[in-house]
PDB file of C-alpha atoms and ligand atoms in Angstrom:
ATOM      1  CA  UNK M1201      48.119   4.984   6.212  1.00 54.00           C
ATOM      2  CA  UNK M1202      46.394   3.485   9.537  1.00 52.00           C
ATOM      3  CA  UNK M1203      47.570   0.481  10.417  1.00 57.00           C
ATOM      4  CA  UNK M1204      45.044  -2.389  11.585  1.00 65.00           C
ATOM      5  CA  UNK M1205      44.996  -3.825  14.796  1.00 74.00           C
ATOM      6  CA  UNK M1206      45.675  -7.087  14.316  1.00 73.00           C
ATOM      7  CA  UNK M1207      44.800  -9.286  17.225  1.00 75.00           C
ATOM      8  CA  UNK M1208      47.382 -11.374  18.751  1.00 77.00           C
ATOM      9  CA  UNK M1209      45.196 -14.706  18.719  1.00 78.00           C
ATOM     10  CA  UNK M1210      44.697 -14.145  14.994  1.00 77.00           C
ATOM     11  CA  UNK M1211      45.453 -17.928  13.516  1.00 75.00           C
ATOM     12  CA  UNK M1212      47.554 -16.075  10.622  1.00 81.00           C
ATOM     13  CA  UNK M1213      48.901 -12.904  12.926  1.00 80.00           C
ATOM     14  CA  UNK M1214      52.226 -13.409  12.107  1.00 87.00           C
ATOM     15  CA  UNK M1215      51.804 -13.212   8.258  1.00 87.00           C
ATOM     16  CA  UNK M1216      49.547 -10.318   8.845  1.00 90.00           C
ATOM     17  CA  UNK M1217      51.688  -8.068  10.793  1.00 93.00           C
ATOM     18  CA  UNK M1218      54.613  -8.588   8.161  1.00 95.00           C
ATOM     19  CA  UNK M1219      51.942  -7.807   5.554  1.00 95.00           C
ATOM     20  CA  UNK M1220      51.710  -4.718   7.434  1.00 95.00           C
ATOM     21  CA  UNK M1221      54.707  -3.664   7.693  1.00 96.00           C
ATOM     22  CA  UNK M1222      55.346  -3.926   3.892  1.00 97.00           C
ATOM     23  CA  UNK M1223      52.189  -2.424   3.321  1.00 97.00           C
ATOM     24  CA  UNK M1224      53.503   0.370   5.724  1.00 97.00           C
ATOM     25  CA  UNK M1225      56.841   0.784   3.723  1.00 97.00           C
ATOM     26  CA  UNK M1226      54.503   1.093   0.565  1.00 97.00           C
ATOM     27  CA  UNK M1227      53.302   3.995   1.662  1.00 96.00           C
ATOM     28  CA  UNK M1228      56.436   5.588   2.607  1.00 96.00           C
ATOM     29  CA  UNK M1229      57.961   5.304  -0.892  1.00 95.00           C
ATOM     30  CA  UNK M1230      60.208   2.598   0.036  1.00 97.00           C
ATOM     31  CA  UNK M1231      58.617  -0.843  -1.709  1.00 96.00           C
ATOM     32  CA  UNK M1232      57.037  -0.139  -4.950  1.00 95.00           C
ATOM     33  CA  UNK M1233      53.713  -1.829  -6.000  1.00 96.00           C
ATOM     34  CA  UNK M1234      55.385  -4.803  -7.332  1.00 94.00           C
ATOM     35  CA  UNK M1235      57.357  -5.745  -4.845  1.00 96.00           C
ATOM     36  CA  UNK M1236      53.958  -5.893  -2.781  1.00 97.00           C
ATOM     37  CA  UNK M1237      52.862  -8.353  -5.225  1.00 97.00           C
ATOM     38  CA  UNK M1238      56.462 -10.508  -4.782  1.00 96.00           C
ATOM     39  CA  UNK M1239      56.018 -10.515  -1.363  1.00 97.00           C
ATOM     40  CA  UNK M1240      52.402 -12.462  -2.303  1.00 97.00           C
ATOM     41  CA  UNK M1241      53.858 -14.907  -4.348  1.00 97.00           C
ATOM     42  CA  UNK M1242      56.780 -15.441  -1.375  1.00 97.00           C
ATOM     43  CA  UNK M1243      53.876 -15.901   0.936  1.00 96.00           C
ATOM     44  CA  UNK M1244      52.251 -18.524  -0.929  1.00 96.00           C
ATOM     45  CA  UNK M1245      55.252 -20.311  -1.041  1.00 97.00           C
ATOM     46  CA  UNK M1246      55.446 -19.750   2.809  1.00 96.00           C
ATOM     47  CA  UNK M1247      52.385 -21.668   2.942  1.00 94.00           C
ATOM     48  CA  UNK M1248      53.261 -24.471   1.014  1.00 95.00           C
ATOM     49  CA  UNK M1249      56.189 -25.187   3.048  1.00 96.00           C
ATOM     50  CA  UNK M1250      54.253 -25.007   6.239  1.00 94.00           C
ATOM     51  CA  UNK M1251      55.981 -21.328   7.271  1.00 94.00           C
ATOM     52  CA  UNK M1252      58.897 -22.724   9.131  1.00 95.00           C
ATOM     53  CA  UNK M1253      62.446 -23.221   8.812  1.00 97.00           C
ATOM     54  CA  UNK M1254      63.248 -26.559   7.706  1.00 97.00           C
ATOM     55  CA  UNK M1255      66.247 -28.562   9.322  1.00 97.00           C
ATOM     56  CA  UNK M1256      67.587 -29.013   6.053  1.00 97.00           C
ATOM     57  CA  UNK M1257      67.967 -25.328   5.267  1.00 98.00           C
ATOM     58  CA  UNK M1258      70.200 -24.927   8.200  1.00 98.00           C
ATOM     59  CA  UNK M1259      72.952 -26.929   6.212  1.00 98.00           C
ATOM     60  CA  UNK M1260      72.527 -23.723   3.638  1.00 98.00           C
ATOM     61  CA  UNK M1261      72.366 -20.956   6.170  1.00 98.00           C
ATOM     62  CA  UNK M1262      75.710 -22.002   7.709  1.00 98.00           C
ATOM     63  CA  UNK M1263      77.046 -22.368   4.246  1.00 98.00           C
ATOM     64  CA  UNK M1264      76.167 -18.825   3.487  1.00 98.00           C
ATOM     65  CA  UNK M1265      77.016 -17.580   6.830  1.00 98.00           C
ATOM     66  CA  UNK M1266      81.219 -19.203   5.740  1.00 98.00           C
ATOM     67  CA  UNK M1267      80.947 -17.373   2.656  1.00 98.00           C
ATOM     68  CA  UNK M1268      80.471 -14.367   4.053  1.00 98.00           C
ATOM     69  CA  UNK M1269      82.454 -14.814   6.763  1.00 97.00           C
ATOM     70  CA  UNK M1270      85.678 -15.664   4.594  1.00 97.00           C
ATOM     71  CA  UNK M1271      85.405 -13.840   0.973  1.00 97.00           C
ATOM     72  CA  UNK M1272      85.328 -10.133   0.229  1.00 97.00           C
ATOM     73  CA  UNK M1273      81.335  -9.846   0.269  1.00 98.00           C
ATOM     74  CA  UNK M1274      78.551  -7.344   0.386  1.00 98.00           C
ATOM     75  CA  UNK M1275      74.921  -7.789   1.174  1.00 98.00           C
ATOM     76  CA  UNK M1276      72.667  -6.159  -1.644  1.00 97.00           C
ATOM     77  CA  UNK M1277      69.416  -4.675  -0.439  1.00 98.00           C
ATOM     78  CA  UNK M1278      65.844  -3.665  -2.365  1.00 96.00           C
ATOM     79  CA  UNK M1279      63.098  -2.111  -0.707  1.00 96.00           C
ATOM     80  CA  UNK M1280      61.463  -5.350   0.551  1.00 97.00           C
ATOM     81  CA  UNK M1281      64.644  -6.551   2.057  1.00 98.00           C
ATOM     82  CA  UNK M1282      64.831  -3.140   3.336  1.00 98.00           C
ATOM     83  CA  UNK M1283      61.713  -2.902   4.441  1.00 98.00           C
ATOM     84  CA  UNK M1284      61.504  -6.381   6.483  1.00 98.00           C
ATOM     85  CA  UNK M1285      65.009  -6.700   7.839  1.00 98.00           C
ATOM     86  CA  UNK M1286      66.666  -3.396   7.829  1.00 98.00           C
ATOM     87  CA  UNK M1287      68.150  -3.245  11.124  1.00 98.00           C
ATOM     88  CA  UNK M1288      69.539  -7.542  11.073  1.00 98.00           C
ATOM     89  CA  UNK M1289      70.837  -6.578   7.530  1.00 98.00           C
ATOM     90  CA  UNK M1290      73.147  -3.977   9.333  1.00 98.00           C
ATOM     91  CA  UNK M1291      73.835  -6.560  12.321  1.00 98.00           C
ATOM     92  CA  UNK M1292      74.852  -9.331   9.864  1.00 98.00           C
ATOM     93  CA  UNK M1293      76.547  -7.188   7.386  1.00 98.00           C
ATOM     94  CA  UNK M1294      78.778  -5.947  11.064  1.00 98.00           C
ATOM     95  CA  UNK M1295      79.272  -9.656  12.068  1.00 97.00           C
ATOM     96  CA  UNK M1296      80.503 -11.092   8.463  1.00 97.00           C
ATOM     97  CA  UNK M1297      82.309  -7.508   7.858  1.00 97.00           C
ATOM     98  CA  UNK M1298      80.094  -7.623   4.863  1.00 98.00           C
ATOM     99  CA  UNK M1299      79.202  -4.111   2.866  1.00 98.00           C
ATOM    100  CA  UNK M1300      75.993  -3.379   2.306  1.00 98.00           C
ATOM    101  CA  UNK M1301      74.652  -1.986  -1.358  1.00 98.00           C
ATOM    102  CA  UNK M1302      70.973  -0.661  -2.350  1.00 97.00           C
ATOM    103  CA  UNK M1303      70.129  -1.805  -5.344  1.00 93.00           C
ATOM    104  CA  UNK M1304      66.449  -1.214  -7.244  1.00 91.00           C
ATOM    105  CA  UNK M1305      64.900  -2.967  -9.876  1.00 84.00           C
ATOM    106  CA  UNK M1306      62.689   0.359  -9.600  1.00 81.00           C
ATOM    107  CA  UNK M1307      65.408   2.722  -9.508  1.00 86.00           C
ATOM    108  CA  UNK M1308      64.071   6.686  -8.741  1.00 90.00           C
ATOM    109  CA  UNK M1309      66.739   8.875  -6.587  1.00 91.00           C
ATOM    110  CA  UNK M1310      63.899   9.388  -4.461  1.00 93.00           C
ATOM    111  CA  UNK M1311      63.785   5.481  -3.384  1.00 95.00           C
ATOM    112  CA  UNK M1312      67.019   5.249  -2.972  1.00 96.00           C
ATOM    113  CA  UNK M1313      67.278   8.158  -0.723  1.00 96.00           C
ATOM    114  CA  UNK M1314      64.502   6.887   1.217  1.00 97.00           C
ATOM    115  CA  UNK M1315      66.387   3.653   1.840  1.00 98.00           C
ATOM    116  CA  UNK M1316      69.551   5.219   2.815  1.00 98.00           C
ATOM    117  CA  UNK M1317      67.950   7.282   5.465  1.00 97.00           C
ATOM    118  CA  UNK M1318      66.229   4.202   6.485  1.00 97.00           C
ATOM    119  CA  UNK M1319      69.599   2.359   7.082  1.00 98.00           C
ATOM    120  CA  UNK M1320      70.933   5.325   8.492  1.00 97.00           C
ATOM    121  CA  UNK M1321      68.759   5.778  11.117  1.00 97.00           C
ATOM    122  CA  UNK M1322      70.641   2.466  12.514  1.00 98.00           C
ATOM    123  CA  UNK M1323      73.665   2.587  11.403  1.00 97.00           C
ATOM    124  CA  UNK M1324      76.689   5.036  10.252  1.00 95.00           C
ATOM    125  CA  UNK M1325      78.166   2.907   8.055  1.00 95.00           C
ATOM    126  CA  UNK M1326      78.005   3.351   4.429  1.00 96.00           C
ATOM    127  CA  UNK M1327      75.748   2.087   2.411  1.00 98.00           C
ATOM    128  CA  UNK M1328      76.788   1.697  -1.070  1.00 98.00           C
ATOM    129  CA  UNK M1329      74.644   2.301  -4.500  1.00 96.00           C
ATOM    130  CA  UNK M1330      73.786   5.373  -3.403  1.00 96.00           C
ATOM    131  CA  UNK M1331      76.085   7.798  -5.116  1.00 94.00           C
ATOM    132  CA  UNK M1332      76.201   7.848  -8.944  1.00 92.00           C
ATOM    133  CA  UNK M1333      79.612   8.242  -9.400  1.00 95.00           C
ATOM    134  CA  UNK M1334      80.621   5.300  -7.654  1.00 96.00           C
ATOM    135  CA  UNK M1335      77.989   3.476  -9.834  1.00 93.00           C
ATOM    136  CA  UNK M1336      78.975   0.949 -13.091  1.00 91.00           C
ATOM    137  CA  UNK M1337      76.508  -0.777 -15.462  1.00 87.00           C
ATOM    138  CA  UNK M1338      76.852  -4.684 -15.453  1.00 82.00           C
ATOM    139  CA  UNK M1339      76.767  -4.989 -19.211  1.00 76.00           C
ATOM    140  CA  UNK M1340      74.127  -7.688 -20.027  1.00 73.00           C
ATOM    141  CA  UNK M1341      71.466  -6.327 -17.942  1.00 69.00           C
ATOM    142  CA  UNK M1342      69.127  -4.129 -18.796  1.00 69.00           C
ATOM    143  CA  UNK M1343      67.029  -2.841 -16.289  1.00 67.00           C
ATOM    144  CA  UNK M1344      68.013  -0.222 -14.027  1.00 64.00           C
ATOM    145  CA  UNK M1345      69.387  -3.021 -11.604  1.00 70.00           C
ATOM    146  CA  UNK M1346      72.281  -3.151 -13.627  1.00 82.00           C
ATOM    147  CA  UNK M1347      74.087  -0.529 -11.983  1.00 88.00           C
ATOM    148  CA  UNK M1348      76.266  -1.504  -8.866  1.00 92.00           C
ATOM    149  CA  UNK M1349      79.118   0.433  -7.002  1.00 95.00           C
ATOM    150  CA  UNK M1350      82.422   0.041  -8.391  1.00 95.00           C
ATOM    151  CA  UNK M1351      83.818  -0.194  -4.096  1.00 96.00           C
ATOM    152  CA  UNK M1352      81.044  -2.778  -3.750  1.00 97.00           C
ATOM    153  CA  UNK M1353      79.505  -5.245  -5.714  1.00 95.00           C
ATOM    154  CA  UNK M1354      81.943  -5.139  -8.752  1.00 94.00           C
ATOM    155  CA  UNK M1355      85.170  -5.494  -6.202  1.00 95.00           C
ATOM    156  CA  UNK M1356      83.838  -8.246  -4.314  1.00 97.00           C
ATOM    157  CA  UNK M1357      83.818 -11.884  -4.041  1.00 97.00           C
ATOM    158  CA  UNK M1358      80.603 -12.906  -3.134  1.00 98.00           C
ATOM    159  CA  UNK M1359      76.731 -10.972  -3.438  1.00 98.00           C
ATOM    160  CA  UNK M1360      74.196 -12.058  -1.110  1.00 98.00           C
ATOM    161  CA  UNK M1361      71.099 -11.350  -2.998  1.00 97.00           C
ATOM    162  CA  UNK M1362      67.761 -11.880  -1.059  1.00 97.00           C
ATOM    163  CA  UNK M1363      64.574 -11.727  -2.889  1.00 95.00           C
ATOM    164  CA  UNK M1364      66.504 -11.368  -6.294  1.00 89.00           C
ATOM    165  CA  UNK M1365      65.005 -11.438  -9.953  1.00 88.00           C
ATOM    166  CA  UNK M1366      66.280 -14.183 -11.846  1.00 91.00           C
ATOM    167  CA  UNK M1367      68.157 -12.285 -14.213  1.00 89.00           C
ATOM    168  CA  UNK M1368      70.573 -10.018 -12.066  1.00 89.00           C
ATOM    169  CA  UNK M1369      71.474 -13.620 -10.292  1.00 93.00           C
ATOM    170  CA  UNK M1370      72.946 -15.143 -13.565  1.00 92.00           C
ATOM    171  CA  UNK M1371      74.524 -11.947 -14.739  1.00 90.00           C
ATOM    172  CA  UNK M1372      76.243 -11.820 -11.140  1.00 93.00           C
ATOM    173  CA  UNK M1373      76.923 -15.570 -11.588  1.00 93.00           C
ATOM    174  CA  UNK M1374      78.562 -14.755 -15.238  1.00 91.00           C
ATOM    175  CA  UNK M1375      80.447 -12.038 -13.595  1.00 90.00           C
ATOM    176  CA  UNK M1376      82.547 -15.045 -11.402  1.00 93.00           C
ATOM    177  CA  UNK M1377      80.479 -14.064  -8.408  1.00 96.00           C
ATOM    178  CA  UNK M1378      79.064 -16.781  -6.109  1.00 97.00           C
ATOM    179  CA  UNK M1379      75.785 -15.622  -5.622  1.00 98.00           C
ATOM    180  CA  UNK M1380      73.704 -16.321  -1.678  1.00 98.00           C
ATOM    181  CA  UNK M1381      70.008 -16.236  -1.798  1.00 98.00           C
ATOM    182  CA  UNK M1382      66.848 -16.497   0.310  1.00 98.00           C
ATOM    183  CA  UNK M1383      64.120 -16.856  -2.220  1.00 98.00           C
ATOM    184  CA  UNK M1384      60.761 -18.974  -0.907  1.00 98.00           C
ATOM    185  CA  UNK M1385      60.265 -19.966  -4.190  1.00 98.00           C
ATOM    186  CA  UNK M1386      63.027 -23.484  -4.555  1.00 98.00           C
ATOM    187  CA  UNK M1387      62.011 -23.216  -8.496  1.00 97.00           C
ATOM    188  CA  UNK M1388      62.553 -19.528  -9.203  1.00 97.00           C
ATOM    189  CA  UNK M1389      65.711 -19.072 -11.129  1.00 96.00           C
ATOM    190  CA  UNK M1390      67.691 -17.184  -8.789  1.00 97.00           C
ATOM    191  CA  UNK M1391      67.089 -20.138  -6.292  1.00 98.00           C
ATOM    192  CA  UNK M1392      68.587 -22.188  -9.457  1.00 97.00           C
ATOM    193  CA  UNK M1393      71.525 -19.687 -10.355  1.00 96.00           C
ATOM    194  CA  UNK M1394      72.328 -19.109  -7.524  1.00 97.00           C
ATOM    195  CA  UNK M1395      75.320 -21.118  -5.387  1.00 97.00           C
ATOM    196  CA  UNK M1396      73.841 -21.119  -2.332  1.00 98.00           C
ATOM    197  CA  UNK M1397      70.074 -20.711  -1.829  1.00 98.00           C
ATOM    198  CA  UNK M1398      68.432 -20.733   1.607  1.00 98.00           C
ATOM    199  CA  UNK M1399      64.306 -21.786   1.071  1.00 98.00           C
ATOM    200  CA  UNK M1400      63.011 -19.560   3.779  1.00 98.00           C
ATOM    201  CA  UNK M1401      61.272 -16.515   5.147  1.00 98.00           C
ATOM    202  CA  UNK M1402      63.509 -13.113   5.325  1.00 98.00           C
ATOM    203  CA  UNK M1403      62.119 -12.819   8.349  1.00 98.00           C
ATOM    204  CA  UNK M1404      63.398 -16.100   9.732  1.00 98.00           C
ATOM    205  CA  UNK M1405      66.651 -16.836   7.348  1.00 98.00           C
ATOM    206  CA  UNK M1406      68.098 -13.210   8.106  1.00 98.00           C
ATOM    207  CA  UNK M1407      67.898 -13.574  12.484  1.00 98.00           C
ATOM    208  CA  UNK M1408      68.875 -17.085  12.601  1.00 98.00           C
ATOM    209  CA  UNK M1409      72.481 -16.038   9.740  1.00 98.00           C
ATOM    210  CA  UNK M1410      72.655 -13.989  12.840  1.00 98.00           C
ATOM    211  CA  UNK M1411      73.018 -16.377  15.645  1.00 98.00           C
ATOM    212  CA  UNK M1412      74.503 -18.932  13.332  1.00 98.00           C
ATOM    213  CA  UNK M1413      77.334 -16.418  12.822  1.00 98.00           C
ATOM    214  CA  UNK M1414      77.806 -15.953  16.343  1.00 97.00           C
ATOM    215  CA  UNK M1415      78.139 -19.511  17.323  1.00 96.00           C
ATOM    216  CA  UNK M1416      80.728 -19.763  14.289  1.00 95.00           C
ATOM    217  CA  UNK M1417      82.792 -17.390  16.214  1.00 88.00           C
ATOM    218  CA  UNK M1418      84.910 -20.330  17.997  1.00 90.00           C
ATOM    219  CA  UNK M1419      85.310 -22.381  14.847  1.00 96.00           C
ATOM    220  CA  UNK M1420      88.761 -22.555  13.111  1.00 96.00           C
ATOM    221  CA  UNK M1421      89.323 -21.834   9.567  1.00 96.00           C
ATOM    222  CA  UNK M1422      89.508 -25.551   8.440  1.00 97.00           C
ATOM    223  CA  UNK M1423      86.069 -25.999  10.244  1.00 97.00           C
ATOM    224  CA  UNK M1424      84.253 -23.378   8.344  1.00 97.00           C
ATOM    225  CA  UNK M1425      85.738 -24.373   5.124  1.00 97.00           C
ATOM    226  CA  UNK M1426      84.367 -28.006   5.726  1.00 97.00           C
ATOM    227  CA  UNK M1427      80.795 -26.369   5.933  1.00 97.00           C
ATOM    228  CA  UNK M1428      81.551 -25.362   2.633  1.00 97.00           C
ATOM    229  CA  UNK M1429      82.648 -27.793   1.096  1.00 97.00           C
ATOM    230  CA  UNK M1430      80.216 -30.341   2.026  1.00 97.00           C
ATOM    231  CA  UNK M1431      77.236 -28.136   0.921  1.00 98.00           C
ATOM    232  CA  UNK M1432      75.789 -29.340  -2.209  1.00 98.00           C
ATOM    233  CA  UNK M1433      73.130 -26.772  -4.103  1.00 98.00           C
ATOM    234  CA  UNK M1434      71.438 -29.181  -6.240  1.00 98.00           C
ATOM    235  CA  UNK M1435      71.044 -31.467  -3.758  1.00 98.00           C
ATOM    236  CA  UNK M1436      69.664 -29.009  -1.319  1.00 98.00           C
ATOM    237  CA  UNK M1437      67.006 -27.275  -3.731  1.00 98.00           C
ATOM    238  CA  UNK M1438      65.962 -31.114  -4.094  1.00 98.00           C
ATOM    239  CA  UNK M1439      65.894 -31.996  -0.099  1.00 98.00           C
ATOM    240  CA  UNK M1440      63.451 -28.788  -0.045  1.00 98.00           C
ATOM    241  CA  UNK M1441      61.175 -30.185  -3.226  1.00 98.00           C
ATOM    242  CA  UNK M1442      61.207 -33.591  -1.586  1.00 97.00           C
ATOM    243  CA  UNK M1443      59.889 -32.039   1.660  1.00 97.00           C
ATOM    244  CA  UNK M1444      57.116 -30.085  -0.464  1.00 96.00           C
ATOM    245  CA  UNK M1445      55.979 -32.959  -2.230  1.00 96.00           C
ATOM    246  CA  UNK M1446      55.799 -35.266   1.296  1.00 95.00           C
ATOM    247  CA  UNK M1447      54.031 -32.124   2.362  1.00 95.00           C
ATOM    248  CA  UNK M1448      51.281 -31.834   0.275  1.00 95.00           C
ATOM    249  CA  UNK M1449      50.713 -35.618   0.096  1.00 94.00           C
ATOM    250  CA  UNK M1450      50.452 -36.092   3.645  1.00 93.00           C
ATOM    251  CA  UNK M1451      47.791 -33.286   3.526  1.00 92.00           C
ATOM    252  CA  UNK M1452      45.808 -34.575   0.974  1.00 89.00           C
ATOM    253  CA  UNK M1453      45.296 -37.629   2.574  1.00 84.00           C
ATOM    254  CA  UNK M1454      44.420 -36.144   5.945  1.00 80.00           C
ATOM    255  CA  UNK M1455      41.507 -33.836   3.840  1.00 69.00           C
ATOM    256  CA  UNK M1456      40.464 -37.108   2.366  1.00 64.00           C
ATOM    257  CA  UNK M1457      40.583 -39.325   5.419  1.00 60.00           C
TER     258      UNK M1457
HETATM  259  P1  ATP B 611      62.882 -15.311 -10.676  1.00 81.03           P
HETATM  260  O1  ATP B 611      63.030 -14.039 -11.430  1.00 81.03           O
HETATM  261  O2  ATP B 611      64.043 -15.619  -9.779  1.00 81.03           O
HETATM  262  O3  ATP B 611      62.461 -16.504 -11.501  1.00 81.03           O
HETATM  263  P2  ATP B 611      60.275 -14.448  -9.831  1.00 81.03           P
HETATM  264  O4  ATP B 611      60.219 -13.645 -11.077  1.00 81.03           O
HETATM  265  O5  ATP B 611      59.257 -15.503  -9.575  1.00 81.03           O
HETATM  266  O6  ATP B 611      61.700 -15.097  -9.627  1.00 81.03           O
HETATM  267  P3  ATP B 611      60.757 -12.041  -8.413  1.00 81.03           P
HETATM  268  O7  ATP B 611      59.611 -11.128  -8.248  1.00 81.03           O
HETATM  269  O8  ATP B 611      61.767 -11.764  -9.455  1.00 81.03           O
HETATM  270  O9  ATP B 611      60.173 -13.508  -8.571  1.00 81.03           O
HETATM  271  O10 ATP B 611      61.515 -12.215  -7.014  1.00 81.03           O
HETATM  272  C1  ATP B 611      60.857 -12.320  -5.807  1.00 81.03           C
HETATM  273  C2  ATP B 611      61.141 -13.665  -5.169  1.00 81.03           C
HETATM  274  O11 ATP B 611      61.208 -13.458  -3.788  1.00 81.03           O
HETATM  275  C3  ATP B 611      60.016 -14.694  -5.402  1.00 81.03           C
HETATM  276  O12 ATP B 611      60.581 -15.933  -5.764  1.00 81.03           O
HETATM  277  C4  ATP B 611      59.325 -14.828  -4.033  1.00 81.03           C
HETATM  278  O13 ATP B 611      58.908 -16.150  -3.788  1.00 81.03           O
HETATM  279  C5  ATP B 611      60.436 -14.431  -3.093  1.00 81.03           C
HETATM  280  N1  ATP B 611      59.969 -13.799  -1.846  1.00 81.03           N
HETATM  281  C6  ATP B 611      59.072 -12.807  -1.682  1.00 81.03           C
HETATM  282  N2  ATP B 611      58.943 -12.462  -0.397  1.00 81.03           N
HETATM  283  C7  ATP B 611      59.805 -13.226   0.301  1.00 81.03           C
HETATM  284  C8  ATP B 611      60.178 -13.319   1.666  1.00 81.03           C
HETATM  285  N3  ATP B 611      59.592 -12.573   2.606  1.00 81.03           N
HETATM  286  N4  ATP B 611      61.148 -14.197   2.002  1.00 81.03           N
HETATM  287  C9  ATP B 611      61.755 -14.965   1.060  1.00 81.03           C
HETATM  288  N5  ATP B 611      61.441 -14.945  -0.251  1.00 81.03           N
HETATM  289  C10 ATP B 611      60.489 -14.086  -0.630  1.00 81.03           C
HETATM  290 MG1   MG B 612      61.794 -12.393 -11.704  1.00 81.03          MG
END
């Protein structure tokens, strides 16, 4: 595939390039043709919120940042997340000694093994889902999703799950797992299963865990468990609606003014 030049000055260059790069991973067999169209519906939602990281969401990042700091956790992958964040995945998954797990809606061998030796390029850890015999099913699923890596996801405490469908975030929920997210979408229902969900980009959310991590280096245990337990869900996922809704109204009236 030949990529575009897209030039720098380009009001929506930004959104372009990432469009690119998942457009990119299309072609090499690592997103599959509807996670092109997920990433769509993400970037409408991108555009509704005005593509920037609200204050608010901090309060969740930092939140998701103490759960993976402090529980057994592992960071589950698909081919988007792959795709957009491969190399941050492995620097956050290092910083919150989290595991990391592919797992595909779309499951072929072939995808898999094209996102392992994408994440291996960066890293030598190992990245679980990738051999069957390590693999379970989660009973009450039934697409190919449901299988997940006895070492990983079925040991641990915690699954951060960005750009999740709906349905593996409740079955991990029924499975006594708290469930992270970063979905763009604050009425999907992984956003609303889930126990913590951050309303943002990947390509923001992901680099600024990072640096929130890193500044949570100095904080005692009593400090991080405060984050925690002062972060309400509900009343974030509202916050985020209320912002929306201010949004939109404020717009309107400057198109009709
Ligand atoms: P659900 O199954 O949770 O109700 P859905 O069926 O609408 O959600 P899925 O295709 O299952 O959507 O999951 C993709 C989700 O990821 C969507 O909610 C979409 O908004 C979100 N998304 C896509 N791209 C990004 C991105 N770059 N950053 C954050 N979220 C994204
Ligand atoms: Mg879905």
């Amino acid at each position: 595939m030949t990529l575009i030049k897209i030039p720098k000055n380009h009001p929506r260059a930004k959104s372009l390039k990432v469009r690119e790069t998942i457009s990119q991973a299309f072609s090499d067999g690592i997103v599959v043709s509807s996670g092109l169209i997920a990433h769509g519906r993400g970037e409408a939602f991108d555009y509704i919120l005005g593509e920037k990281t609200l204050p608010v969401t901090l309060t969740a990042i930092k939140a998701a940042v103490v759960e993976l700091l402090l529980s057994r956790s592992v960071i589950s992958v698909n081919g988007n997340v792959a795709a957009l964040q491969c190399k941050n995945i492995i620097t956050l998954a290092n910083l919150t000694n989290s595991q990391i797990e592919i797992n595909l809606f779309h499951r072929t061998e072939h995808r898999i093994q094209k996102i392992h030796e994408l994440f291996m390029k960066y890293t030598d850890k190992n990245i679980l889902g990738t051999e069957k015999k390590y693999l379970v099913k989660i009973p009450e699923l039934k697409s190919l999703r449901r299988f997940a890596d006895k070492r990983g996801i079925i040991k641990s405490d915690v699954v951060f799950i960005p750009l999740e469908d709906g349905d593996r975030a409740e079955s991990l929920v029924n499975l006594g797992k708290r469930v992270l997210t970063v979905d763009l979408n604050p009425l999907s229902r992984t956003s609303q299963m889930s126990n913590i969900t951050i309303v943002d980009n990947v390509m923001r959310a992901i680099p600024i865990m990072i640096s929130e991590c890193r500044k949570m280096q100095q904080l005692s245990i009593n400090d991080l468990k405060k984050i925690l337990s002062d972060f309400d869900n509900e009343n974030q996922l509202n916050l985020i609606l209320d912002h929306i809704s201010t949004r939109l109204i404020s717009l309107s009236k400057q198109i009709i003014d």
